[in-house]
Coordinates of C-alpha atoms in Angstrom, one line a residue:
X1 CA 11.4 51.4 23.1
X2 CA 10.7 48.3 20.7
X3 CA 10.5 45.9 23.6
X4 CA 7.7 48.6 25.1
X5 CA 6.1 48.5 22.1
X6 CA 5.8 44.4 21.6
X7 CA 4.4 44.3 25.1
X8 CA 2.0 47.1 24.5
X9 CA 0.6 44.5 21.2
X10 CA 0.2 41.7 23.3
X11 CA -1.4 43.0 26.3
X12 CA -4.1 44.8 24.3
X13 CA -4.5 42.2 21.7
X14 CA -2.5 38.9 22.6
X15 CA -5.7 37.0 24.9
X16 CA -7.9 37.7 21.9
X17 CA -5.4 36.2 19.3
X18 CA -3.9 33.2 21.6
X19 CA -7.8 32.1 22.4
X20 CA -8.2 32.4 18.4
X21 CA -5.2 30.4 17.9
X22 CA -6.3 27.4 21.1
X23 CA -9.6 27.3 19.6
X24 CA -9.0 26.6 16.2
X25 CA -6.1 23.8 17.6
X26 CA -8.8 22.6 19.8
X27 CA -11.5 22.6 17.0
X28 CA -8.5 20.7 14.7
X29 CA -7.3 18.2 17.1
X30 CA -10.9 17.3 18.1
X31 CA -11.9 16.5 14.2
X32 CA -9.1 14.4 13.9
X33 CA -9.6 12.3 16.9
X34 CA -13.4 11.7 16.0
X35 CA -12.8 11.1 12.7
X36 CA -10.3 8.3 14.4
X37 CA -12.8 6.6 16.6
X38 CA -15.9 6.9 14.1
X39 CA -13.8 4.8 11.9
X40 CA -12.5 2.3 14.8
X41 CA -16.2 2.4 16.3
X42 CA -17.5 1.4 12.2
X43 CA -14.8 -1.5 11.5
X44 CA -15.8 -2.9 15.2
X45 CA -19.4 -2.4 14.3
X46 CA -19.3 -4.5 11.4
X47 CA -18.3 -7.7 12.6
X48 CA -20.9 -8.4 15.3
X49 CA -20.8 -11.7 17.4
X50 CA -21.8 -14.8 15.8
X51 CA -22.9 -16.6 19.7
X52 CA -24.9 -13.9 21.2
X53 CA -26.7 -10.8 20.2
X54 CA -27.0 -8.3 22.8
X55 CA -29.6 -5.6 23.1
X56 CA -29.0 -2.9 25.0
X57 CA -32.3 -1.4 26.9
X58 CA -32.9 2.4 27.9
X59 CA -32.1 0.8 31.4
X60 CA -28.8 -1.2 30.9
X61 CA -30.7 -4.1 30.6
X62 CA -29.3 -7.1 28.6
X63 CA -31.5 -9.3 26.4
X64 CA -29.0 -12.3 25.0
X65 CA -31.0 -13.5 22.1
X66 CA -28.8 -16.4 20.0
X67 CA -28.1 -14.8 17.1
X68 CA -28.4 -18.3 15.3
X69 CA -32.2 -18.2 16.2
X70 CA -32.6 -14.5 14.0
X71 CA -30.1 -16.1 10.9
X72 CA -34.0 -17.1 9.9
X73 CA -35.7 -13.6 9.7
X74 CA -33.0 -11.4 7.7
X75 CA -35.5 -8.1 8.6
X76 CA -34.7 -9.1 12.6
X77 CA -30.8 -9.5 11.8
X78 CA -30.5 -5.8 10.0
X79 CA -32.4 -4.3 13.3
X80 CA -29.8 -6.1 15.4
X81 CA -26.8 -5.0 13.3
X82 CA -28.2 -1.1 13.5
X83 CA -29.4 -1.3 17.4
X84 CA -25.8 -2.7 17.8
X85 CA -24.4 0.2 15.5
X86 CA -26.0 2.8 17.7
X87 CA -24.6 2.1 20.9
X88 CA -21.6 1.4 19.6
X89 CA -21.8 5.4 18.7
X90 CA -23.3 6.0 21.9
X91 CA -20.2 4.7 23.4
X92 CA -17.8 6.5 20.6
X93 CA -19.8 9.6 22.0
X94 CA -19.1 9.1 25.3
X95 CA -15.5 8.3 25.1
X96 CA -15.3 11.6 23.3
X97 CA -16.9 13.8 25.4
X98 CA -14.5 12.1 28.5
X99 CA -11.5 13.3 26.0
X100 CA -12.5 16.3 25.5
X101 CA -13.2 17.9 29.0
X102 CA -9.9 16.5 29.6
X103 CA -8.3 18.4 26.8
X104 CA -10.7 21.6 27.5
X105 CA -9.3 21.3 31.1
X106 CA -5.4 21.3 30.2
X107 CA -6.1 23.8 27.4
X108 CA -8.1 26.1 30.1
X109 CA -4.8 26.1 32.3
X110 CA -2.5 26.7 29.1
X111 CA -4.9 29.7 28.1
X112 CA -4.7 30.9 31.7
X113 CA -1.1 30.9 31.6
X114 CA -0.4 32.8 28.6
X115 CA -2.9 35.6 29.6
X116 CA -1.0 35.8 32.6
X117 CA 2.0 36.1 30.4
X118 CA 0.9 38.5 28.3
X119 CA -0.4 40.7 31.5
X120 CA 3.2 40.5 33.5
X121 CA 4.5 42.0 30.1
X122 CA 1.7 44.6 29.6
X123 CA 2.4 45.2 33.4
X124 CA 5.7 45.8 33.3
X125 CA 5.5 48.4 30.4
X126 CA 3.2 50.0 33.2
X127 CA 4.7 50.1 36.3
X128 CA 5.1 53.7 37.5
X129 CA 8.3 53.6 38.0
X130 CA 9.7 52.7 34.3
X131 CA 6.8 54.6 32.8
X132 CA 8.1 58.0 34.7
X133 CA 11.9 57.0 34.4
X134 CA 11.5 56.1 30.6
X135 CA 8.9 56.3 28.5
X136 CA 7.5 59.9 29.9
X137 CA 10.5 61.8 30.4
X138 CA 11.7 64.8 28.0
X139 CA 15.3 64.3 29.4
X140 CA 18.3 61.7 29.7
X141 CA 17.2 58.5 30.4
X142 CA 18.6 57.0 34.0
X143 CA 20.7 54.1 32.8
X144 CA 20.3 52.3 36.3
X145 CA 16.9 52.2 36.0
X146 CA 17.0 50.8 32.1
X147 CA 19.4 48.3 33.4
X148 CA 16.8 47.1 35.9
X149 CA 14.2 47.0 33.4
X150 CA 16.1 45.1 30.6
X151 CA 16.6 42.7 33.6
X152 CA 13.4 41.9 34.1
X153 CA 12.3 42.1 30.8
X154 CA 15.0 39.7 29.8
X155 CA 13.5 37.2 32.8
X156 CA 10.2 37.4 31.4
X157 CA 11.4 36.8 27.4
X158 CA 13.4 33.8 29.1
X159 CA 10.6 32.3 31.1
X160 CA 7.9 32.9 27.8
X161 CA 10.5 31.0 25.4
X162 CA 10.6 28.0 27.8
X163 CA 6.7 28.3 28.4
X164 CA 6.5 28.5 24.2
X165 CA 8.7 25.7 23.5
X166 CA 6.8 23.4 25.8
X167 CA 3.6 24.3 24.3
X168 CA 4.7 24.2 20.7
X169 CA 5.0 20.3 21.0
X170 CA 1.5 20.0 21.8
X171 CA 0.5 21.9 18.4
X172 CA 3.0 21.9 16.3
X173 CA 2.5 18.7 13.9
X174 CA 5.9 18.4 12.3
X175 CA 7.4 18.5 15.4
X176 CA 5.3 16.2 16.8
X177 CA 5.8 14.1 13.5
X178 CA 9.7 14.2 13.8
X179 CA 9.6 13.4 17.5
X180 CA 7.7 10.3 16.6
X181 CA 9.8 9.1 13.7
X182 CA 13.2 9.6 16.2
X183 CA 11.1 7.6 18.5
X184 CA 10.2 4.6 16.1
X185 CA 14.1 4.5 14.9
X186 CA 15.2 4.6 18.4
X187 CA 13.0 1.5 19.0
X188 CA 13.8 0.2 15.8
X189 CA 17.5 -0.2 17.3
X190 CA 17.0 -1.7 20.1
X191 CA 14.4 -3.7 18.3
X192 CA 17.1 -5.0 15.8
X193 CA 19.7 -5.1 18.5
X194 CA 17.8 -7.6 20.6
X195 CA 16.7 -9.6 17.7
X196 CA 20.9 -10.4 17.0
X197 CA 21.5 -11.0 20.2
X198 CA 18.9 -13.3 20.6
X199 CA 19.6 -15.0 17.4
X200 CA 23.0 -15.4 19.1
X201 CA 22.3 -16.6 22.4
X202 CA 19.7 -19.2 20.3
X203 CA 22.2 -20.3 18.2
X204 CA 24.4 -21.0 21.0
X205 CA 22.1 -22.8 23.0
X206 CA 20.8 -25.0 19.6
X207 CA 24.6 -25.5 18.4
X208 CA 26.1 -26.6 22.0
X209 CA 25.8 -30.2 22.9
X210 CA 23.6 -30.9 26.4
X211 CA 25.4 -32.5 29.7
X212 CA 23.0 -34.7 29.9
X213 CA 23.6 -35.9 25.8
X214 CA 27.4 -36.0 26.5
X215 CA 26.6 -37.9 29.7
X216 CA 24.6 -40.5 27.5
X217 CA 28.0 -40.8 25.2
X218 CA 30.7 -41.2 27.8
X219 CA 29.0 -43.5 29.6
X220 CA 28.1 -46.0 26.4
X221 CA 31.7 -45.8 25.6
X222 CA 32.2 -46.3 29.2
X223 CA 30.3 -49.6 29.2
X224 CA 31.5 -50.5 25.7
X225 CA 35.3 -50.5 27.3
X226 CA 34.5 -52.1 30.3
X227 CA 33.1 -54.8 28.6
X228 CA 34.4 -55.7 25.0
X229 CA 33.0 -58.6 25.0
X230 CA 29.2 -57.9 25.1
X231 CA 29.9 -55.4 21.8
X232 CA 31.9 -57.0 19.6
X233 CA 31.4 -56.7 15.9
X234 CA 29.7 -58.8 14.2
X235 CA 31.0 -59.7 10.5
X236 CA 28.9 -58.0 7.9
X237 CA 25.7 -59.9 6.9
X238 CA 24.8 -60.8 3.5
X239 CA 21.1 -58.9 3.8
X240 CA 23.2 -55.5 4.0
X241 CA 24.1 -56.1 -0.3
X242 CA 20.5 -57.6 -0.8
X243 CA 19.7 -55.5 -3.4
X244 CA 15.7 -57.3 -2.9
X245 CA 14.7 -55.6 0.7
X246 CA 14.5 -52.1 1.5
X247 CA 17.6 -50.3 3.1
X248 CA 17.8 -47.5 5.0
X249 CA 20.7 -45.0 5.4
X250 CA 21.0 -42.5 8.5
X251 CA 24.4 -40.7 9.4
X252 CA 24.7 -39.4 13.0
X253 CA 26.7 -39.0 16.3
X254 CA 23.6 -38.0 18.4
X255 CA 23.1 -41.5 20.2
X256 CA 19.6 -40.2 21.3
X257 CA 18.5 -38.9 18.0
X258 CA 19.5 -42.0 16.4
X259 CA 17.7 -44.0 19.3
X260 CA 14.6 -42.3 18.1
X261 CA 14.6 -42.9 14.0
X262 CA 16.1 -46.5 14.9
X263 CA 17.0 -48.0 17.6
X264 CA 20.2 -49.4 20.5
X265 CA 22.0 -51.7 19.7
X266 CA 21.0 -53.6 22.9
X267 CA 17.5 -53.3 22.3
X268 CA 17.1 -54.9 19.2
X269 CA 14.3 -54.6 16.9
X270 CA 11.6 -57.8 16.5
X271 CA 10.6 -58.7 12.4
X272 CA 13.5 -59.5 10.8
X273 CA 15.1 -56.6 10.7
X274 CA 18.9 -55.7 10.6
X275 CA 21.1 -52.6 11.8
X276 CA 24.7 -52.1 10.7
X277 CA 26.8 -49.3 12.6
X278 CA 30.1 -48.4 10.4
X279 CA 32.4 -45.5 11.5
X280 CA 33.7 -42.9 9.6
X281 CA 37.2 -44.3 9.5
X282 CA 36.1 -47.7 8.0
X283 CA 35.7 -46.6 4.4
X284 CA 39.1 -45.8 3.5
X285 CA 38.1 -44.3 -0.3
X286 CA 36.8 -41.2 1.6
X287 CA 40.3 -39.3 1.9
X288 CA 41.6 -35.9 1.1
X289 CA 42.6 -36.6 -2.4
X290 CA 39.4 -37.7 -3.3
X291 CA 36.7 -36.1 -1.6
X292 CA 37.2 -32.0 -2.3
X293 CA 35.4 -31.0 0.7
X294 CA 37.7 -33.5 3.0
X295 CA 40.4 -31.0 1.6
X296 CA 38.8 -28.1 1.9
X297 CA 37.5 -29.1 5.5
X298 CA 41.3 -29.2 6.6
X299 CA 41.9 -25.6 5.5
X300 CA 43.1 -23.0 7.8
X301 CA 40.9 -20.5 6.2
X302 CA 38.0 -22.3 6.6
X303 CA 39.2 -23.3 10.5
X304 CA 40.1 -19.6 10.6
X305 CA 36.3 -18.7 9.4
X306 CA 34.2 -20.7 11.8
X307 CA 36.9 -20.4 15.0
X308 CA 38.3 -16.9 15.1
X309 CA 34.8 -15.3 15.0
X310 CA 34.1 -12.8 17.8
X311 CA 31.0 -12.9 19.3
X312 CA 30.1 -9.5 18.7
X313 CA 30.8 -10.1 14.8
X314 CA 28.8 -12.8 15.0
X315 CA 25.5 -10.9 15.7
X316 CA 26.3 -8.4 12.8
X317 CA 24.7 -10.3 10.2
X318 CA 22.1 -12.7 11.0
X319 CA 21.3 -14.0 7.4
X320 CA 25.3 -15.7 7.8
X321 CA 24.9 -16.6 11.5
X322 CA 23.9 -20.1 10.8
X323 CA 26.2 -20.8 7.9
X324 CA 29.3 -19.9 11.1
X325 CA 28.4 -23.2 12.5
X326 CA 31.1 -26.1 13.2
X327 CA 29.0 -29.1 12.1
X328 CA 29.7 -28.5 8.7
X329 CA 33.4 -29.3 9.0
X330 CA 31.7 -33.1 10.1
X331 CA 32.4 -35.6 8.0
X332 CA 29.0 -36.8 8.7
X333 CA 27.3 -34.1 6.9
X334 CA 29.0 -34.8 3.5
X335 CA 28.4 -38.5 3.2
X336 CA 25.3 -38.6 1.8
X337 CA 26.8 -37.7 -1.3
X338 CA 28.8 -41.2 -1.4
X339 CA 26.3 -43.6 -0.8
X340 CA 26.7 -45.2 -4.3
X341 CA 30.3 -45.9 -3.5
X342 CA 28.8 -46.4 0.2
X343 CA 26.9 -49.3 -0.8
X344 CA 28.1 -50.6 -4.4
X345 CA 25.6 -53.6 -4.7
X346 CA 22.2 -52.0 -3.8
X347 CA 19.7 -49.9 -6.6
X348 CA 17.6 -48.2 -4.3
X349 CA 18.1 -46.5 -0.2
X350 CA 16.6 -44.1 2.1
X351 CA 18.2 -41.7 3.4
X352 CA 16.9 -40.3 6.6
X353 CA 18.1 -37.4 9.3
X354 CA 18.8 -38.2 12.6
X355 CA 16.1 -35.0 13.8
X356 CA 13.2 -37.3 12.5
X357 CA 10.6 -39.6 13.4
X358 CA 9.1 -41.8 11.0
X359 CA 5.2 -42.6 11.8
X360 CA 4.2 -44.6 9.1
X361 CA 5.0 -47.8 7.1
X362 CA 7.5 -46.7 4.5
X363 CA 7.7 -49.8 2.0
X364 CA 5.2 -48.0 -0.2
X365 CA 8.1 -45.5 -1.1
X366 CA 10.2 -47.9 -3.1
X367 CA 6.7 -48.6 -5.5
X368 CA 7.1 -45.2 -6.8
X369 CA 8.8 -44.3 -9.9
X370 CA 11.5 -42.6 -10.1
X371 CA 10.9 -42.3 -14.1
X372 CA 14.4 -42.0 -14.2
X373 CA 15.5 -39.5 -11.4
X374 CA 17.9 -39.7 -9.2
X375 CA 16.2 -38.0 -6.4
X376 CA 13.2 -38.7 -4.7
X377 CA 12.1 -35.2 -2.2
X378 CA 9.3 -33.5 -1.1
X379 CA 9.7 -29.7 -2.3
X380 CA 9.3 -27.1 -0.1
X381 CA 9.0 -23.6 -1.9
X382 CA 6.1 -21.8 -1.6
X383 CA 5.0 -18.3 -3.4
X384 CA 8.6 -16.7 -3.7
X385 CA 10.0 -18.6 -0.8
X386 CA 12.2 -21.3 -0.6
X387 CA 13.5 -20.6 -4.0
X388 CA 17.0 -21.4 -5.6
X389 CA 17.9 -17.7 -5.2
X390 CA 17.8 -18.4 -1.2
X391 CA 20.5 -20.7 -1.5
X392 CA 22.7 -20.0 -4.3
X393 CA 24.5 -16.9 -5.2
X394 CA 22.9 -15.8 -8.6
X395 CA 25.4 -12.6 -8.8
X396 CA 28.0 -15.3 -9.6
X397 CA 28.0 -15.3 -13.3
X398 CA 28.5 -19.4 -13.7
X399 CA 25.4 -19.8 -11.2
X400 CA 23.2 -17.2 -13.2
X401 CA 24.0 -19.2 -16.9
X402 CA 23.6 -22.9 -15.3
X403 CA 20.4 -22.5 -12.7
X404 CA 17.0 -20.8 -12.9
X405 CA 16.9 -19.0 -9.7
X406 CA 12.7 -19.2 -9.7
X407 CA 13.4 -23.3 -9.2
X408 CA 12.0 -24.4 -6.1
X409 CA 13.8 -26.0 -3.6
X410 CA 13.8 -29.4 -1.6
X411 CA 14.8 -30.7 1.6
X412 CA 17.1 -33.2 2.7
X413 CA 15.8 -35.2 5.6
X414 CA 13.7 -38.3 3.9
X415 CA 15.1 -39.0 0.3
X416 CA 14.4 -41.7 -1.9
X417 CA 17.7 -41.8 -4.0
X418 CA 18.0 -44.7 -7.0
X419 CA 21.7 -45.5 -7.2
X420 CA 21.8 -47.3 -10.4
X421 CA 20.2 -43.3 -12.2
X422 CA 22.8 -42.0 -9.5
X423 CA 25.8 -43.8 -10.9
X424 CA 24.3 -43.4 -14.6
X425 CA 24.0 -39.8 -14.1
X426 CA 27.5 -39.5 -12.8
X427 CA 26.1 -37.1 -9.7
X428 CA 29.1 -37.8 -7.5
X429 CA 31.2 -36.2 -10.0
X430 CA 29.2 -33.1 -10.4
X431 CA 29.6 -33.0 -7.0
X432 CA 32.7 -33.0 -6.9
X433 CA 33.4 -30.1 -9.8
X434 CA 31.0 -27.7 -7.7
X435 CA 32.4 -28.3 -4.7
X436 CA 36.1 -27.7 -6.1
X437 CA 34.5 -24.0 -7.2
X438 CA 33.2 -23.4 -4.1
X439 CA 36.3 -23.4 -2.4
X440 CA 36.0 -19.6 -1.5
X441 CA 33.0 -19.8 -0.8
X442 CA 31.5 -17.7 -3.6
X443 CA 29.0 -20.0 -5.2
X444 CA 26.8 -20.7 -1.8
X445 CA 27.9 -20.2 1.8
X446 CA 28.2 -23.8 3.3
X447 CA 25.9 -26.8 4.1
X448 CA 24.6 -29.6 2.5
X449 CA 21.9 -28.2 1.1
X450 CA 22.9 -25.7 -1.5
X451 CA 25.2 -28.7 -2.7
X452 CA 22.2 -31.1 -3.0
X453 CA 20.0 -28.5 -5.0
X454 CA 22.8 -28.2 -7.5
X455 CA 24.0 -31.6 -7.9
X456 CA 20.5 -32.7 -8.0
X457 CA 19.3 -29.9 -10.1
X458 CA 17.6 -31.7 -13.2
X459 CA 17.5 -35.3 -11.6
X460 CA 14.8 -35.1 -8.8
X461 CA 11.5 -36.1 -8.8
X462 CA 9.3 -34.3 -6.4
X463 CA 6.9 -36.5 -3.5
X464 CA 4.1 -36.2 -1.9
X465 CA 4.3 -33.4 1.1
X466 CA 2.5 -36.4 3.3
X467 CA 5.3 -38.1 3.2
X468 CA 7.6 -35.4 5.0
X469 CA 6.0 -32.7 7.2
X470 CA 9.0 -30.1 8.0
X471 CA 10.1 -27.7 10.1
X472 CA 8.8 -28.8 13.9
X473 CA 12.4 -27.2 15.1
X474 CA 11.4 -23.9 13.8
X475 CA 7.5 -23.5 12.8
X476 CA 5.0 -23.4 15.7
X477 CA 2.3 -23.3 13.6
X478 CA 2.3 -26.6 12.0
X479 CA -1.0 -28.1 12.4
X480 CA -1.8 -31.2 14.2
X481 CA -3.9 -32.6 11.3
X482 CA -1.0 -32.1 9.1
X483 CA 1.2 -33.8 11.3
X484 CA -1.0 -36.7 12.1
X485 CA -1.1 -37.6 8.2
X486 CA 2.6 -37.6 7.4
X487 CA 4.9 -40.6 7.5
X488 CA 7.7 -38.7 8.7
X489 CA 7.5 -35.5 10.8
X490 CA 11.2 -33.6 10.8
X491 CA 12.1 -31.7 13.6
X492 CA 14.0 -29.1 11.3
X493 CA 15.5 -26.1 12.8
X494 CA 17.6 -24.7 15.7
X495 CA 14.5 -26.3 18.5
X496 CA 15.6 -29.9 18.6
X497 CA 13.4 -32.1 20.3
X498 CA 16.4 -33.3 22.7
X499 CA 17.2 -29.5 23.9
X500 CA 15.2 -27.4 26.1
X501 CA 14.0 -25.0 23.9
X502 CA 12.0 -27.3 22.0
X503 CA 8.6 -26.1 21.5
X504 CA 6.3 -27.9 23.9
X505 CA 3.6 -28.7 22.0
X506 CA 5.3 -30.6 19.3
X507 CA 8.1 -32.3 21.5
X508 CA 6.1 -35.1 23.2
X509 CA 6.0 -36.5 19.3
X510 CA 9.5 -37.3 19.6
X511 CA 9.8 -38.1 23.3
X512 CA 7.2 -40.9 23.3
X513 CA 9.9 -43.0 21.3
X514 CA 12.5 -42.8 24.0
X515 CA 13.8 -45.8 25.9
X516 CA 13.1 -43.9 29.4
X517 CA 13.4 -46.7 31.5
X518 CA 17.2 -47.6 29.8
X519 CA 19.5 -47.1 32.8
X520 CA 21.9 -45.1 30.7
X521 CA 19.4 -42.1 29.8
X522 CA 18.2 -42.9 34.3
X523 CA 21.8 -42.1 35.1
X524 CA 21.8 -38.8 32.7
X525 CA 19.2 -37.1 33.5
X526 CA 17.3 -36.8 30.7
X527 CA 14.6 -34.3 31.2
X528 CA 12.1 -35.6 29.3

């Protein structure tokens, strides 16, 4: 009897309060979306075109006036800004009205379908047959007849629920609101998934050397073997301890990179000046039981930390990605931190990276003073960016008492370093007690740089930013003018010039300096 009852409500009473119900959702929903285009039509309307006014005639007719030619007659520019304000809203109006007979239509069906509902319902309290068998008897009630009717009562209830549940996400907000937010973390996930694996894949293809660069090495040591005697050695020249011209420091094994900043050996540069190429293995003071990091370098923990690395670890933290990343067990990477001992009779070099390209004279560089720094750099913070906190660990409680986290940082790439305030300030040394900390790993993660900032910390002196324009391996939106003034342009970052995911428009800066017609880079297919 209560199911009779519920039908009986909604079949005398149920279109009424479901049309009450649509309308006041239709009446809601339509506010809202108005509300949203009045206040998209308002922020288009107020920035109007600065080439051509356009006035809009009872008869679609377009009159381009230059909008430069009203600037003049500000009474003329406020009549353009309000005509242009109007059909703006004439537009808004018509976009709505195209909205809303398509909602009226879907609503029309959904109202449709719940009155028909709400009738099979009514209808089935109705029928004859359940009426007589049921509800208007005075005896027992046939239970084969109940049974049928709970049947179809039941297929009704089953089909209304499903009917119900689909329409409650067109008007129920928090629904609609949770559905969105599961959305938005979904895609959020996949977001952040693709972003590590692309980190990966990009730091695979930056970090791996090119066939064609390994080409360019195998077959200079090929020609270098076949004949000895076109590459001998010469003995060291007296200019290389001339303490009165300008040196010049650069530590590589890219042969192409280095072809760039200086120059082959068999091409030999015109004015005078002189290149010496030293390996690694020539100075003997740079061993295991002097140099920490040599030690540390040999490790199996470190090995252990750089080769044993899964590549589906790898992606897990992106922030460390770069730090997992074999060139810093080079010896290459550390010597800049022994060019006093390097070079024992000069005062003053230049350092420079091998993923640089110097455009302008340089000699001006060694006319500024140091007043009594050790390092000459061009800083590269900027707001809260690029701070010491990005590079050191400041939870460390010897790192929070010695350093100011809110220092800004420099970059290594062109440095002016005076070796006589180097040797007085005893920098190797500090060097050396940080680096024998760091063992673990605690103080910073690993690189160069982090090392630099704190042996460095009180002793540089900061440059000009013309004289060393960063970051062409990472930032695409370096401008040309800045570019064009700076004396050395640094191609910093996982897009090296010699790779193929260089970024276009910068990389011709760097390939206009290669030899292209040297047979070596003919036979190895340099692609550039």
């Amino acid at each position: 009897m209560a199911v009779a009852v519920r039908g009986g409500r909604i079949g005398s009473g149920g279109g009424s309060v479901l049309r009450s119900f649509f309308s006041y959702r239709i009446f809601v929903s339509a506010m809202f979306t108005l509300l949203f285009l009045a206040t998209l039509s308002v922020l288009l309307s107020s920035h109007p075109s600065h080439k051509d006014a356009v006035v809009e005639t009872a008869g679609n007719a377009h009159v381009r006036r230059s909008f430069l030619a009203w600037q003049s007659d500000p009474v003329k520019t406020r009549l353009e800004l309000i005509h242009n304000q109007a059909n703006n809203h004439i537009a808004l109006v018509n976009a709505y009205a195209t909205y809303a007979r398509k909602l009226k239509l879907e609503i029309s069906k959904q109202l449709k379908m719940f009155d028909d509902l709400a009738k099979n319902f009514s209808d089935l309290q109705l029928k004859q047959t359940y009426r007589t068998a049921l509800f208007e008897t005075e005896g027992a009630v046939d239970e084969d007849v109940l049974r049928q009717f709970e049947k179809e009562v039941k297929d009704k209830v089953k089909t209304a629920r499903l009917m119900i549940a689909e329409a409650k996400e067109s008007y129920d907000n928090q629904l609609k609101i949770q559905k969105l937010k599961d959305t938005i973390f979904a895609v959020n996930e996949l977001l952040l998934k693709a972003k590590k694996n692309g980190a990966f894949t990009s730091l695979i293809s930056a970090k791996s050397t090119p066939k064609s660069l390994h080409c360019l090495a195998m077959r200079l040591l090929e020609e270098r073997i076949a004949h000895p005697e076109k590459y001998r050695d010469d003995e060291p020249k007296p200019e290389f301890g001339d303490p009165t011209l300008y040196h010049y420091a650069l530590f590589s094994d890219n042969v192409i990179a280095i072809s760039v900043v200086v120059w082959f050996k068999m091409r030999p540069i015109q004015g005078g000046a002189h290149i010496e190429i030293n390996a690694v293995d020539n100075f003997k003071f740079l061993n295991s039981s002097y140099a920490p990091v040599l030690r540390q370098l040999g490790s199996a923990n470190l090995r252990k930390f750089y080769f044993e690395t899964m590549a589906e670890n790898a992606t897990k933290d992106l922030n460390n990605m770069k730090f997992r990343n074999p060139k810093y067990l080079s010896k290459l990477n550390h010597l800049r931190f022994y060019l006093p001992e390097l070079y024992p009779k000069l005062h003053k070099i230049l350092f420079l990276d091998d993923d640089v390209v110097v455009q302008k004279d340089l000699t001006a560089l060694w006319k500024i003073d140091m007043e009594g720094k050790v390092n000459g750099a061009v800083n590269t913070c900027f707001g809260p960016f690029h701070r010491l906190s990005e590079y050191l660990n400041f939870s460390h409680p010897l790192i929070k008492e010695k350093f100011n986290p809110r220092s800004c940082a420099w970059a290594f790439g062109m440095n002016m370093f005076d070796l006589d305030a180097w040797r007085r300030e005893k920098c190797t040394k500090q060097y050396h007690y940080w680096q024998n900390l760091n063992e673990d790993r605690t103080l910073w993660k690993l690189g160069t740089l982090p090392a630099g900032l704190i042996t460095f910390y009180s002793t540089t002196k900061s440059l000009d930013k013309a004289w060393h324009v960063l970051g062409l391996g990472i930032n695409p939106s370096i401008s040309m003018e800045e570019i064009d003034k700076a004396a050395i342009i640094h191609f910093s970052g996982d897009m090296k010039p010699w790779l193929d995911i260089a970024m276009n428009h910068y990389k011709h800066l760097w390939t206009k300096y290669v030899d292209n017609e040297m047979e070596f880079l003919q036979m190895c297919n340099f692609g550039m």
